[in-house]
């Protein structure tokens, strides 16, 4: 075989692999990019404004953290063909099952409220009234899911994932000095010493990287997509690419606010967008669009995570491949979650700040449980067979889970008692 | 009257379904090895502490 023919066959093989990836990609990419939701954008914007590029190295550390945790859900979903809620009920009994399900529904709903807060604030910058944003989002999200095909939903969600990359051109617009980014950002350092405030920011960044709904969403999504054991390598690649993307987007947000808003006290991403709007109209617009998209993507995934979990336990038809008449309870649950969360934002004087803080606290009651269950289920060799955790995976994932539990707990405690860490 | 009857029917249907779920998942399928047992115990203690902490916060909020 001559070199040109060899090259051609290699090209064809790679093209085929890429096409296969496009078919099988989705759950990992969507869940990871949706992880950069409205709350996440606020955290990254505040991190950049406060510490400029100094914590970029820490964000990069979060790539393997996110990957190792979410990869376990791919294996568990592909092997058991069960969502995380159903797997907990089955593995640990009804008591732990109900605890997880009720906690998930509560934390999802509260998080959904914060997504609506982000979306209404983002479009408020352009003068769009909150009621119009809520109504528009509910209609849009209804249209996305009622087409009766998982594949269509997933590809639409991936379009919104692409919009999330808007921060990358935004970072180029602010023209940061590359030497500063590399010098300050890539070498591990603790700006101003390791104090309470820095610790709070680091915990917040971890808290936004691993959220309970992500475990439930990705596992259910893998099941709904119909992934099998043989697809696990593709699921892993998808999750890895997603975790790289999510951190890359976070880094670019930090670069934008670190360059332009250094020293400005940021309380939420919409405020950052407003301040940026005054300095550079395009940059502010980019941040506001990105915030809206982040909230929308988060809302799409979170409301589905709840509906899938309910469907798994109550035995309703719960696939996006079902039409409304085939799975009415699944879609009713989806819309009730969505509309009720949206309506809360429209209530005059609703305690939105309290809700935003409460999310962290409630999430920390579910996250450790969901992570511990995940590790235990992945060690069930009777069910998982060759896909059970190896000793190395147990050491790596166990350590990551341990650190996440400790830090997210401290984060929640510091949210409850702000003066605790100085 | 008809709405009340419908609500009653829906509620009793839900309770029946919850009972069926509890029955179906009454026995955990996972073997209760010492590692699993200890993990679940640690989780219970952790959640209990968190509830106490939340209660304390709530009590101090009310007191103020």
CSV table of C-alpha atoms in Angstrom, one decimal:
chain,number,residue,atom,x,y,z
A,1,UNK,CA,0.0,0.0,0.0
A,2,UNK,CA,1.5,3.3,-1.0
A,3,UNK,CA,1.8,6.3,1.4
A,4,UNK,CA,-1.0,8.2,-0.2
A,5,UNK,CA,-3.4,5.3,0.1
A,6,UNK,CA,-2.4,4.8,3.7
A,7,UNK,CA,-3.0,8.4,4.4
A,8,UNK,CA,-6.4,8.3,2.8
A,9,UNK,CA,-7.4,5.2,4.8
A,10,UNK,CA,-6.2,6.9,8.0
A,11,UNK,CA,-8.2,10.0,7.1
A,12,UNK,CA,-11.3,7.9,6.4
A,13,UNK,CA,-10.9,6.0,9.7
A,14,UNK,CA,-10.5,9.3,11.7
A,15,UNK,CA,-13.5,10.8,9.9
A,16,UNK,CA,-15.6,7.7,10.7
A,17,UNK,CA,-14.5,7.9,14.4
A,18,UNK,CA,-15.4,11.6,14.5
A,19,UNK,CA,-18.8,11.0,13.0
A,20,UNK,CA,-19.4,8.3,15.5
A,21,UNK,CA,-18.4,10.7,18.3
A,22,UNK,CA,-20.9,13.3,17.0
A,23,UNK,CA,-23.6,10.6,17.2
A,24,UNK,CA,-22.6,9.4,20.7
A,25,UNK,CA,-21.6,12.8,22.2
A,26,UNK,CA,-24.0,14.8,24.2
A,27,UNK,CA,-24.7,13.9,27.8
A,28,UNK,CA,-21.2,14.7,29.0
A,29,UNK,CA,-20.8,17.8,26.9
A,30,UNK,CA,-24.2,19.2,27.8
A,31,UNK,CA,-24.0,18.5,31.5
A,32,UNK,CA,-20.5,20.0,31.8
A,33,UNK,CA,-21.3,23.1,29.9
A,34,UNK,CA,-24.7,23.5,31.7
A,35,UNK,CA,-22.6,23.4,34.9
A,36,UNK,CA,-21.5,26.9,34.0
A,37,UNK,CA,-25.0,28.0,34.9
A,38,UNK,CA,-26.1,31.5,36.2
A,39,UNK,CA,-24.6,30.8,39.6
A,40,UNK,CA,-21.4,29.5,38.1
A,41,UNK,CA,-21.0,32.6,35.9
A,42,UNK,CA,-21.4,34.8,39.0
A,43,UNK,CA,-18.8,32.9,40.9
A,44,UNK,CA,-16.2,33.0,38.0
A,45,UNK,CA,-16.9,36.7,37.4
A,46,UNK,CA,-16.4,37.5,41.1
A,47,UNK,CA,-13.3,35.4,41.2
A,48,UNK,CA,-11.7,37.2,38.3
A,49,UNK,CA,-12.7,40.6,39.7
A,50,UNK,CA,-11.3,39.8,43.1
A,51,UNK,CA,-8.1,37.8,42.3
A,52,UNK,CA,-7.5,38.7,38.7
A,53,UNK,CA,-5.7,35.7,37.0
A,54,UNK,CA,-4.3,34.2,40.2
A,55,UNK,CA,-6.8,31.4,40.6
A,56,UNK,CA,-6.7,30.1,37.0
A,57,UNK,CA,-4.5,27.2,38.1
A,58,UNK,CA,-7.1,26.2,40.6
A,59,UNK,CA,-9.8,26.1,37.9
A,60,UNK,CA,-7.5,23.9,35.8
A,61,UNK,CA,-7.3,21.5,38.7
A,62,UNK,CA,-11.0,21.1,38.6
A,63,UNK,CA,-10.9,19.4,35.1
A,64,UNK,CA,-9.9,16.0,36.4
A,65,UNK,CA,-12.2,16.5,39.5
A,66,UNK,CA,-15.2,17.0,37.3
A,67,UNK,CA,-14.2,14.3,34.9
A,68,UNK,CA,-13.6,11.5,37.4
A,69,UNK,CA,-16.9,12.1,39.2
A,70,UNK,CA,-19.1,12.4,36.1
A,71,UNK,CA,-17.4,9.5,34.3
A,72,UNK,CA,-18.7,7.2,37.0
A,73,UNK,CA,-22.3,8.1,36.1
A,74,UNK,CA,-21.6,7.2,32.5
A,75,UNK,CA,-20.5,3.7,33.5
A,76,UNK,CA,-23.3,3.2,36.0
A,77,UNK,CA,-26.0,4.4,33.5
A,78,UNK,CA,-24.7,2.4,30.6
A,79,UNK,CA,-24.3,-0.9,32.6
A,80,UNK,CA,-27.5,-0.7,34.8
A,81,UNK,CA,-29.7,1.2,32.3
A,82,UNK,CA,-31.0,3.0,35.3
A,83,UNK,CA,-31.0,6.6,36.4
A,84,UNK,CA,-29.2,7.6,39.6
A,85,UNK,CA,-32.5,8.0,41.6
A,86,UNK,CA,-33.6,4.5,40.6
A,87,UNK,CA,-30.1,3.1,41.3
A,88,UNK,CA,-30.2,4.5,44.9
A,89,UNK,CA,-33.7,3.1,45.6
A,90,UNK,CA,-32.6,-0.2,44.2
A,91,UNK,CA,-29.2,-0.4,45.9
A,92,UNK,CA,-29.9,1.2,49.3
A,93,UNK,CA,-33.7,0.8,49.9
A,94,UNK,CA,-36.7,3.1,50.0
A,95,UNK,CA,-35.5,5.3,52.9
A,96,UNK,CA,-32.3,6.5,51.3
A,97,UNK,CA,-34.2,6.6,48.0
A,98,UNK,CA,-36.9,8.9,49.2
A,99,UNK,CA,-34.3,11.1,51.0
A,100,UNK,CA,-32.4,11.5,47.7
A,101,UNK,CA,-35.4,12.0,45.6
A,102,UNK,CA,-37.1,14.6,47.8
A,103,UNK,CA,-33.8,16.4,48.4
A,104,UNK,CA,-33.1,16.4,44.6
A,105,UNK,CA,-36.5,17.8,43.8
A,106,UNK,CA,-36.0,20.6,46.4
A,107,UNK,CA,-32.5,21.5,45.4
A,108,UNK,CA,-33.4,21.3,41.7
A,109,UNK,CA,-36.3,23.6,42.1
A,110,UNK,CA,-34.3,26.1,44.2
A,111,UNK,CA,-31.5,26.1,41.6
A,112,UNK,CA,-34.0,26.6,38.9
A,113,UNK,CA,-35.3,29.7,40.7
A,114,UNK,CA,-31.7,31.0,40.7
A,115,UNK,CA,-31.4,30.3,36.9
A,116,UNK,CA,-34.5,32.4,36.3
A,117,UNK,CA,-33.1,35.1,38.5
A,118,UNK,CA,-30.0,35.1,36.3
A,119,UNK,CA,-32.0,35.1,33.0
A,120,UNK,CA,-34.3,37.9,34.0
A,121,UNK,CA,-31.4,40.0,35.3
A,122,UNK,CA,-29.5,39.3,32.0
A,123,UNK,CA,-32.3,40.3,29.7
A,124,UNK,CA,-33.3,43.2,32.1
A,125,UNK,CA,-30.1,44.9,31.0
A,126,UNK,CA,-31.6,45.1,27.5
A,127,UNK,CA,-34.9,46.4,28.9
A,128,UNK,CA,-36.8,43.1,28.7
A,129,UNK,CA,-39.4,42.9,31.5
A,130,UNK,CA,-39.0,39.9,33.8
A,131,UNK,CA,-42.5,38.5,33.0
A,132,UNK,CA,-41.6,38.5,29.3
A,133,UNK,CA,-38.3,36.6,30.0
A,134,UNK,CA,-40.1,34.0,32.2
A,135,UNK,CA,-42.9,33.5,29.6
A,136,UNK,CA,-40.4,33.4,26.7
A,137,UNK,CA,-38.2,30.9,28.5
A,138,UNK,CA,-41.1,28.6,29.4
A,139,UNK,CA,-42.4,28.6,25.8
A,140,UNK,CA,-38.9,28.0,24.4
A,141,UNK,CA,-38.2,25.2,26.8
A,142,UNK,CA,-41.6,23.7,26.0
A,143,UNK,CA,-40.9,23.7,22.3
A,144,UNK,CA,-37.4,22.1,22.8
A,145,UNK,CA,-38.8,19.1,24.7
A,146,UNK,CA,-42.2,18.4,23.0
A,147,UNK,CA,-40.7,17.3,19.7
A,148,UNK,CA,-40.7,13.7,21.0
A,149,UNK,CA,-37.0,12.9,20.2
A,150,UNK,CA,-34.1,12.7,22.6
A,151,UNK,CA,-31.7,13.3,19.7
A,152,UNK,CA,-33.3,16.6,18.7
A,153,UNK,CA,-33.4,17.8,22.2
A,154,UNK,CA,-29.8,17.0,22.7
A,155,UNK,CA,-28.6,18.7,19.5
A,156,UNK,CA,-30.6,21.9,20.4
A,157,UNK,CA,-29.1,21.9,23.8
A,158,UNK,CA,-25.7,21.6,22.2
A,159,UNK,CA,-26.4,24.8,20.1
A,160,UNK,CA,-26.9,26.6,23.5
A,161,UNK,CA,-23.6,25.0,24.6
A,162,UNK,CA,-21.9,26.7,21.7
A,163,UNK,CA,-23.4,30.1,22.7
A,164,UNK,CA,-21.7,29.5,26.1
A,165,UNK,CA,-18.4,30.0,24.3
A,166,UNK,CA,-19.2,33.7,23.8
A,167,UNK,CA,-16.8,34.5,26.6
A,168,UNK,CA,-13.8,33.4,24.5
A,169,UNK,CA,-14.1,36.2,21.9
A,170,UNK,CA,-15.0,38.5,24.9
A,171,UNK,CA,-11.6,37.7,26.5
A,172,UNK,CA,-9.8,38.6,23.2
A,173,UNK,CA,-11.7,41.9,23.1
A,174,UNK,CA,-10.3,43.0,26.4
A,175,UNK,CA,-6.7,42.4,25.2
A,176,UNK,CA,-5.2,40.9,28.3
A,177,UNK,CA,-1.4,40.5,28.5
A,178,UNK,CA,-0.6,36.9,27.9
A,179,UNK,CA,2.5,37.1,30.0
A,180,UNK,CA,0.4,38.2,33.0
A,181,UNK,CA,-2.0,35.3,32.5
A,182,UNK,CA,0.7,32.8,32.2
A,183,UNK,CA,2.8,34.3,35.0
A,184,UNK,CA,0.0,34.8,37.5
A,185,UNK,CA,-2.4,32.1,36.5
A,186,UNK,CA,-0.5,28.9,35.8
A,187,UNK,CA,1.7,28.8,38.8
A,188,UNK,CA,-0.2,27.7,41.9
A,189,UNK,CA,-0.3,30.6,44.3
A,190,UNK,CA,-2.6,32.0,47.1
A,191,UNK,CA,-3.0,35.7,46.4
A,192,UNK,CA,-2.7,37.7,49.6
A,193,UNK,CA,-2.0,34.5,51.6
A,194,UNK,CA,-4.4,31.7,52.5
A,195,UNK,CA,-7.1,33.5,54.3
A,196,UNK,CA,-10.8,33.0,54.9
A,197,UNK,CA,-12.0,35.0,51.9
A,198,UNK,CA,-9.7,33.2,49.5
A,199,UNK,CA,-10.9,29.9,51.0
A,200,UNK,CA,-14.5,30.9,50.5
A,201,UNK,CA,-13.8,31.7,46.8
A,202,UNK,CA,-12.0,28.4,46.3
A,203,UNK,CA,-14.9,26.5,47.9
A,204,UNK,CA,-17.4,28.4,45.8
A,205,UNK,CA,-15.6,27.4,42.6
A,206,UNK,CA,-15.6,23.8,43.6
A,207,UNK,CA,-19.3,24.1,44.6
A,208,UNK,CA,-20.2,25.3,41.1
A,209,UNK,CA,-18.1,22.6,39.4
A,210,UNK,CA,-19.9,19.6,41.0
A,211,UNK,CA,-23.6,20.0,41.7
A,212,UNK,CA,-25.9,17.1,42.8
A,213,UNK,CA,-28.2,17.5,39.8
A,214,UNK,CA,-25.3,16.8,37.5
A,215,UNK,CA,-25.0,13.2,38.7
A,216,UNK,CA,-28.7,12.5,38.3
A,217,UNK,CA,-28.9,14.3,35.0
A,218,UNK,CA,-26.0,12.6,33.2
A,219,UNK,CA,-26.9,9.1,34.3
A,220,UNK,CA,-30.5,9.5,33.3
A,221,UNK,CA,-29.4,11.1,30.0
A,222,UNK,CA,-27.1,8.2,29.3
A,223,UNK,CA,-30.0,5.8,29.9
A,224,UNK,CA,-32.4,7.9,27.8
A,225,UNK,CA,-29.9,8.1,24.9
A,226,UNK,CA,-29.7,4.3,25.0
A,227,UNK,CA,-25.9,4.1,25.5
A,228,UNK,CA,-24.6,0.6,26.0
A,229,UNK,CA,-21.4,-0.8,27.6
A,230,UNK,CA,-19.6,-0.7,24.3
A,231,UNK,CA,-20.3,3.1,24.1
A,232,UNK,CA,-18.6,3.8,27.5
A,233,UNK,CA,-15.3,4.8,25.9
A,234,UNK,CA,-17.2,7.4,23.8
A,235,UNK,CA,-19.1,8.6,26.9
A,236,UNK,CA,-15.7,9.0,28.7
A,237,UNK,CA,-14.3,11.0,25.8
A,238,UNK,CA,-17.5,13.1,25.8
A,239,UNK,CA,-17.2,13.8,29.5
A,240,UNK,CA,-13.6,14.6,29.3
A,241,UNK,CA,-14.1,17.1,26.4
A,242,UNK,CA,-17.0,18.6,28.3
A,243,UNK,CA,-15.0,19.0,31.5
A,244,UNK,CA,-12.2,20.7,29.5
A,245,UNK,CA,-14.8,23.0,27.9
A,246,UNK,CA,-16.5,24.0,31.1
A,247,UNK,CA,-13.2,25.0,32.7
A,248,UNK,CA,-11.9,26.8,29.6
A,249,UNK,CA,-15.1,28.9,29.6
A,250,UNK,CA,-14.6,29.6,33.3
A,251,UNK,CA,-11.0,30.6,32.7
A,252,UNK,CA,-12.1,33.0,29.9
A,253,UNK,CA,-14.7,34.6,32.2
A,254,UNK,CA,-12.0,35.1,34.8
A,255,UNK,CA,-9.8,36.7,32.2
A,256,UNK,CA,-12.5,39.1,31.1
A,257,UNK,CA,-13.4,40.3,34.6
A,258,UNK,CA,-9.8,40.0,35.8
A,259,UNK,CA,-8.7,42.4,33.1
A,260,UNK,CA,-11.6,44.9,33.1
A,261,UNK,CA,-13.2,44.7,36.5
A,262,UNK,CA,-10.1,44.1,38.7
A,263,UNK,CA,-10.8,45.4,42.2
A,264,UNK,CA,-14.6,45.9,41.6
A,265,UNK,CA,-16.8,44.1,44.1
A,266,UNK,CA,-19.0,41.8,42.1
A,267,UNK,CA,-22.2,40.4,43.8
A,268,UNK,CA,-23.8,38.9,40.7
A,269,UNK,CA,-23.1,38.4,37.0
A,270,UNK,CA,-25.8,40.8,35.9
A,271,UNK,CA,-24.1,43.6,37.9
A,272,UNK,CA,-20.8,42.6,36.2
A,273,UNK,CA,-22.5,42.9,32.8
A,274,UNK,CA,-24.0,46.3,33.7
A,275,UNK,CA,-20.6,47.6,34.8
A,276,UNK,CA,-19.0,46.2,31.6
A,277,UNK,CA,-21.8,47.7,29.5
A,278,UNK,CA,-20.8,51.2,30.8
A,279,UNK,CA,-17.1,50.6,29.8
A,280,UNK,CA,-17.6,48.6,26.6
A,281,UNK,CA,-21.0,48.1,25.1
A,282,UNK,CA,-20.1,45.0,23.2
A,283,UNK,CA,-18.3,43.4,26.1
A,284,UNK,CA,-21.3,44.0,28.5
A,285,UNK,CA,-23.6,42.6,25.8
A,286,UNK,CA,-21.5,39.4,25.5
A,287,UNK,CA,-21.5,38.9,29.3
A,288,UNK,CA,-25.3,39.4,29.5
A,289,UNK,CA,-26.0,37.0,26.5
A,290,UNK,CA,-23.6,34.5,28.1
A,291,UNK,CA,-25.4,34.8,31.4
A,292,UNK,CA,-28.8,34.3,29.8
A,293,UNK,CA,-27.6,31.3,27.9
A,294,UNK,CA,-26.0,29.9,31.0
A,295,UNK,CA,-29.3,30.2,32.9
A,296,UNK,CA,-31.3,28.7,30.1
A,297,UNK,CA,-28.9,25.7,29.7
A,298,UNK,CA,-29.0,25.2,33.4
A,299,UNK,CA,-32.8,25.3,33.5
A,300,UNK,CA,-33.1,22.9,30.6
A,301,UNK,CA,-30.9,20.3,32.3
A,302,UNK,CA,-32.1,20.8,35.9
A,303,UNK,CA,-35.9,20.5,35.1
A,304,UNK,CA,-35.2,17.4,33.1
A,305,UNK,CA,-33.1,15.9,36.0
A,306,UNK,CA,-36.2,16.1,38.3
A,307,UNK,CA,-38.6,14.8,35.8
A,308,UNK,CA,-36.4,11.8,34.9
A,309,UNK,CA,-35.9,11.0,38.6
A,310,UNK,CA,-39.7,11.1,39.3
A,311,UNK,CA,-40.4,9.0,36.3
A,312,UNK,CA,-37.9,6.4,37.2
A,313,UNK,CA,-39.3,5.9,40.7
A,314,UNK,CA,-43.0,6.2,40.0
A,315,UNK,CA,-42.7,4.0,36.9
A,316,UNK,CA,-44.1,6.6,34.5
A,317,UNK,CA,-42.9,6.7,30.9
A,318,UNK,CA,-40.0,9.1,31.2
A,319,UNK,CA,-38.2,9.4,28.0
A,320,UNK,CA,-37.8,12.4,25.7
A,321,UNK,CA,-38.4,9.9,22.9
A,322,UNK,CA,-42.0,9.8,24.2
A,323,UNK,CA,-44.7,12.2,22.9
A,324,UNK,CA,-46.7,14.1,25.5
A,325,UNK,CA,-49.7,11.7,25.2
A,326,UNK,CA,-47.3,8.8,25.8
A,327,UNK,CA,-45.7,10.3,28.9
A,328,UNK,CA,-48.1,12.9,30.3
A,329,UNK,CA,-46.8,12.7,33.9
A,330,UNK,CA,-43.2,13.2,32.8
A,331,UNK,CA,-44.0,16.3,30.8
A,332,UNK,CA,-46.5,17.7,33.4
A,333,UNK,CA,-43.8,17.3,36.1
A,334,UNK,CA,-41.3,19.1,33.8
A,335,UNK,CA,-43.7,22.1,33.1
A,336,UNK,CA,-44.8,22.4,36.8
A,337,UNK,CA,-41.2,22.5,38.0
A,338,UNK,CA,-40.4,25.1,35.3
A,339,UNK,CA,-43.4,27.4,35.5
A,340,UNK,CA,-43.5,27.4,39.4
A,341,UNK,CA,-39.8,28.3,39.6
A,342,UNK,CA,-40.3,31.1,37.0
A,343,UNK,CA,-43.3,32.5,38.8
A,344,UNK,CA,-41.3,32.8,42.1
A,345,UNK,CA,-39.1,35.4,40.4
A,346,UNK,CA,-42.1,37.5,39.4
A,347,UNK,CA,-43.4,37.7,43.0
A,348,UNK,CA,-42.7,41.2,44.3
A,349,UNK,CA,-40.4,41.1,47.3
A,350,UNK,CA,-39.6,37.4,46.9
A,351,UNK,CA,-36.6,36.5,49.0
A,352,UNK,CA,-34.4,35.7,46.0
A,353,UNK,CA,-31.1,36.4,47.8
A,354,UNK,CA,-32.1,34.0,50.6
A,355,UNK,CA,-33.1,31.4,48.0
A,356,UNK,CA,-29.7,31.7,46.3
A,357,UNK,CA,-27.9,31.2,49.7
A,358,UNK,CA,-30.3,28.4,50.6
A,359,UNK,CA,-29.4,26.5,47.5
A,360,UNK,CA,-25.9,25.9,48.7
A,361,UNK,CA,-27.0,24.6,52.0
A,362,UNK,CA,-29.6,22.3,50.7
A,363,UNK,CA,-27.3,21.1,48.0
A,364,UNK,CA,-24.7,20.0,50.6
A,365,UNK,CA,-27.3,17.7,52.2
A,366,UNK,CA,-27.6,15.8,48.9
A,367,UNK,CA,-24.2,16.0,47.3
A,368,UNK,CA,-22.3,13.9,49.9
A,369,UNK,CA,-25.0,11.3,49.9
A,370,UNK,CA,-25.2,11.1,46.1
A,371,UNK,CA,-21.4,10.9,45.8
A,372,UNK,CA,-21.1,8.2,48.5
A,373,UNK,CA,-23.9,6.2,46.8
A,374,UNK,CA,-22.2,6.6,43.5
A,375,UNK,CA,-18.9,5.1,44.8
A,376,UNK,CA,-20.6,2.3,46.6
A,377,UNK,CA,-22.7,1.4,43.5
A,378,UNK,CA,-19.6,1.5,41.3
A,379,UNK,CA,-18.0,-1.1,43.6
A,380,UNK,CA,-20.9,-3.5,43.3
A,381,UNK,CA,-19.2,-6.2,41.2
A,382,UNK,CA,-22.3,-8.3,40.8
A,383,UNK,CA,-24.0,-5.6,38.7
A,384,UNK,CA,-21.0,-3.7,37.3
A,385,UNK,CA,-18.8,-6.7,36.4
A,386,UNK,CA,-15.7,-5.5,34.5
A,387,UNK,CA,-17.0,-1.9,34.7
A,388,UNK,CA,-16.7,-1.7,38.5
A,389,UNK,CA,-14.2,0.7,40.0
A,390,UNK,CA,-10.7,-0.6,40.0
A,391,UNK,CA,-8.5,0.0,43.0
A,392,UNK,CA,-6.8,3.0,41.4
A,393,UNK,CA,-10.2,4.5,40.4
A,394,UNK,CA,-11.4,4.0,44.0
A,395,UNK,CA,-8.3,5.8,45.4
A,396,UNK,CA,-8.6,8.7,42.9
A,397,UNK,CA,-12.4,9.0,43.0
A,398,UNK,CA,-12.6,8.4,46.8
A,399,UNK,CA,-10.0,11.1,47.4
A,400,UNK,CA,-11.9,13.5,45.1
A,401,UNK,CA,-15.2,12.7,46.7
A,402,UNK,CA,-13.7,13.2,50.2
A,403,UNK,CA,-12.3,16.6,49.3
A,404,UNK,CA,-15.5,17.7,47.6
A,405,UNK,CA,-17.6,16.7,50.7
A,406,UNK,CA,-15.3,18.5,53.1
A,407,UNK,CA,-15.0,21.7,51.0
A,408,UNK,CA,-18.7,21.9,50.0
A,409,UNK,CA,-19.7,21.3,53.6
A,410,UNK,CA,-17.4,24.1,54.7
A,411,UNK,CA,-18.8,26.3,52.0
A,412,UNK,CA,-22.3,25.7,53.1
A,413,UNK,CA,-21.3,26.3,56.8
A,414,UNK,CA,-19.6,29.5,55.8
A,415,UNK,CA,-22.8,30.5,53.9
A,416,UNK,CA,-24.8,29.9,57.1
A,417,UNK,CA,-22.2,31.6,59.4
A,418,UNK,CA,-20.3,34.2,57.3
A,419,UNK,CA,-18.0,35.3,60.1
A,420,UNK,CA,-16.7,31.8,60.7
A,421,UNK,CA,-13.7,32.0,58.4
A,422,UNK,CA,-12.8,35.6,59.0
B,1,UNK,CA,-67.9,18.2,45.3
B,2,UNK,CA,-66.7,16.6,42.1
B,3,UNK,CA,-63.3,18.3,42.5
B,4,UNK,CA,-63.0,17.1,46.1
B,5,UNK,CA,-63.8,13.5,44.9
B,6,UNK,CA,-61.2,13.8,42.1
B,7,UNK,CA,-58.6,15.1,44.6
B,8,UNK,CA,-59.4,12.3,47.0
B,9,UNK,CA,-59.1,9.8,44.2
B,10,UNK,CA,-55.7,11.3,43.1
B,11,UNK,CA,-54.4,11.3,46.7
B,12,UNK,CA,-55.4,7.8,47.4
B,13,UNK,CA,-53.9,6.7,44.1
B,14,UNK,CA,-50.6,8.4,45.1
B,15,UNK,CA,-50.5,6.8,48.5
B,16,UNK,CA,-51.1,3.4,46.9
B,17,UNK,CA,-48.3,4.0,44.5
B,18,UNK,CA,-45.9,5.2,47.2
B,19,UNK,CA,-46.8,2.0,49.2
B,20,UNK,CA,-46.0,-0.1,46.2
B,21,UNK,CA,-42.7,1.7,45.7
B,22,UNK,CA,-41.8,1.2,49.4
B,23,UNK,CA,-42.7,-2.5,49.1
B,24,UNK,CA,-40.7,-2.9,45.9
B,25,UNK,CA,-37.6,-1.3,47.3
B,26,UNK,CA,-38.0,-2.6,50.9
B,27,UNK,CA,-34.9,-4.7,50.9
B,28,UNK,CA,-31.7,-3.0,49.6
B,29,UNK,CA,-30.2,-5.0,46.8
B,30,UNK,CA,-26.6,-4.0,47.6
B,31,UNK,CA,-24.8,-6.5,49.9
B,32,UNK,CA,-24.3,-4.8,53.3
B,33,UNK,CA,-20.6,-5.3,53.7
B,34,UNK,CA,-18.7,-3.6,56.5
B,35,UNK,CA,-17.6,-0.8,54.1
B,36,UNK,CA,-21.2,-0.1,52.9
B,37,UNK,CA,-22.5,-0.3,56.5
B,38,UNK,CA,-19.8,2.2,57.8
B,39,UNK,CA,-20.4,4.6,54.9
B,40,UNK,CA,-24.1,4.7,55.5
B,41,UNK,CA,-23.5,5.2,59.2
B,42,UNK,CA,-21.1,8.1,58.5
B,43,UNK,CA,-23.6,9.6,56.2
B,44,UNK,CA,-26.3,9.4,58.8
B,45,UNK,CA,-24.1,11.1,61.4
B,46,UNK,CA,-23.1,13.8,58.8
B,47,UNK,CA,-26.7,14.6,58.0
B,48,UNK,CA,-27.7,14.7,61.6
B,49,UNK,CA,-24.9,17.2,62.3
B,50,UNK,CA,-26.0,19.3,59.4
B,51,UNK,CA,-29.6,19.3,60.6
B,52,UNK,CA,-28.4,20.3,64.1
B,53,UNK,CA,-26.4,23.1,62.5
B,54,UNK,CA,-29.4,24.3,60.5
B,55,UNK,CA,-31.6,24.2,63.6
B,56,UNK,CA,-29.1,26.2,65.5
B,57,UNK,CA,-29.0,28.8,62.7
B,58,UNK,CA,-32.8,29.0,62.5
B,59,UNK,CA,-33.0,29.3,66.3
B,60,UNK,CA,-30.5,32.2,66.4
B,61,UNK,CA,-32.3,33.9,63.5
B,62,UNK,CA,-35.6,33.7,65.4
B,63,UNK,CA,-33.9,34.9,68.6
B,64,UNK,CA,-32.7,38.0,66.9
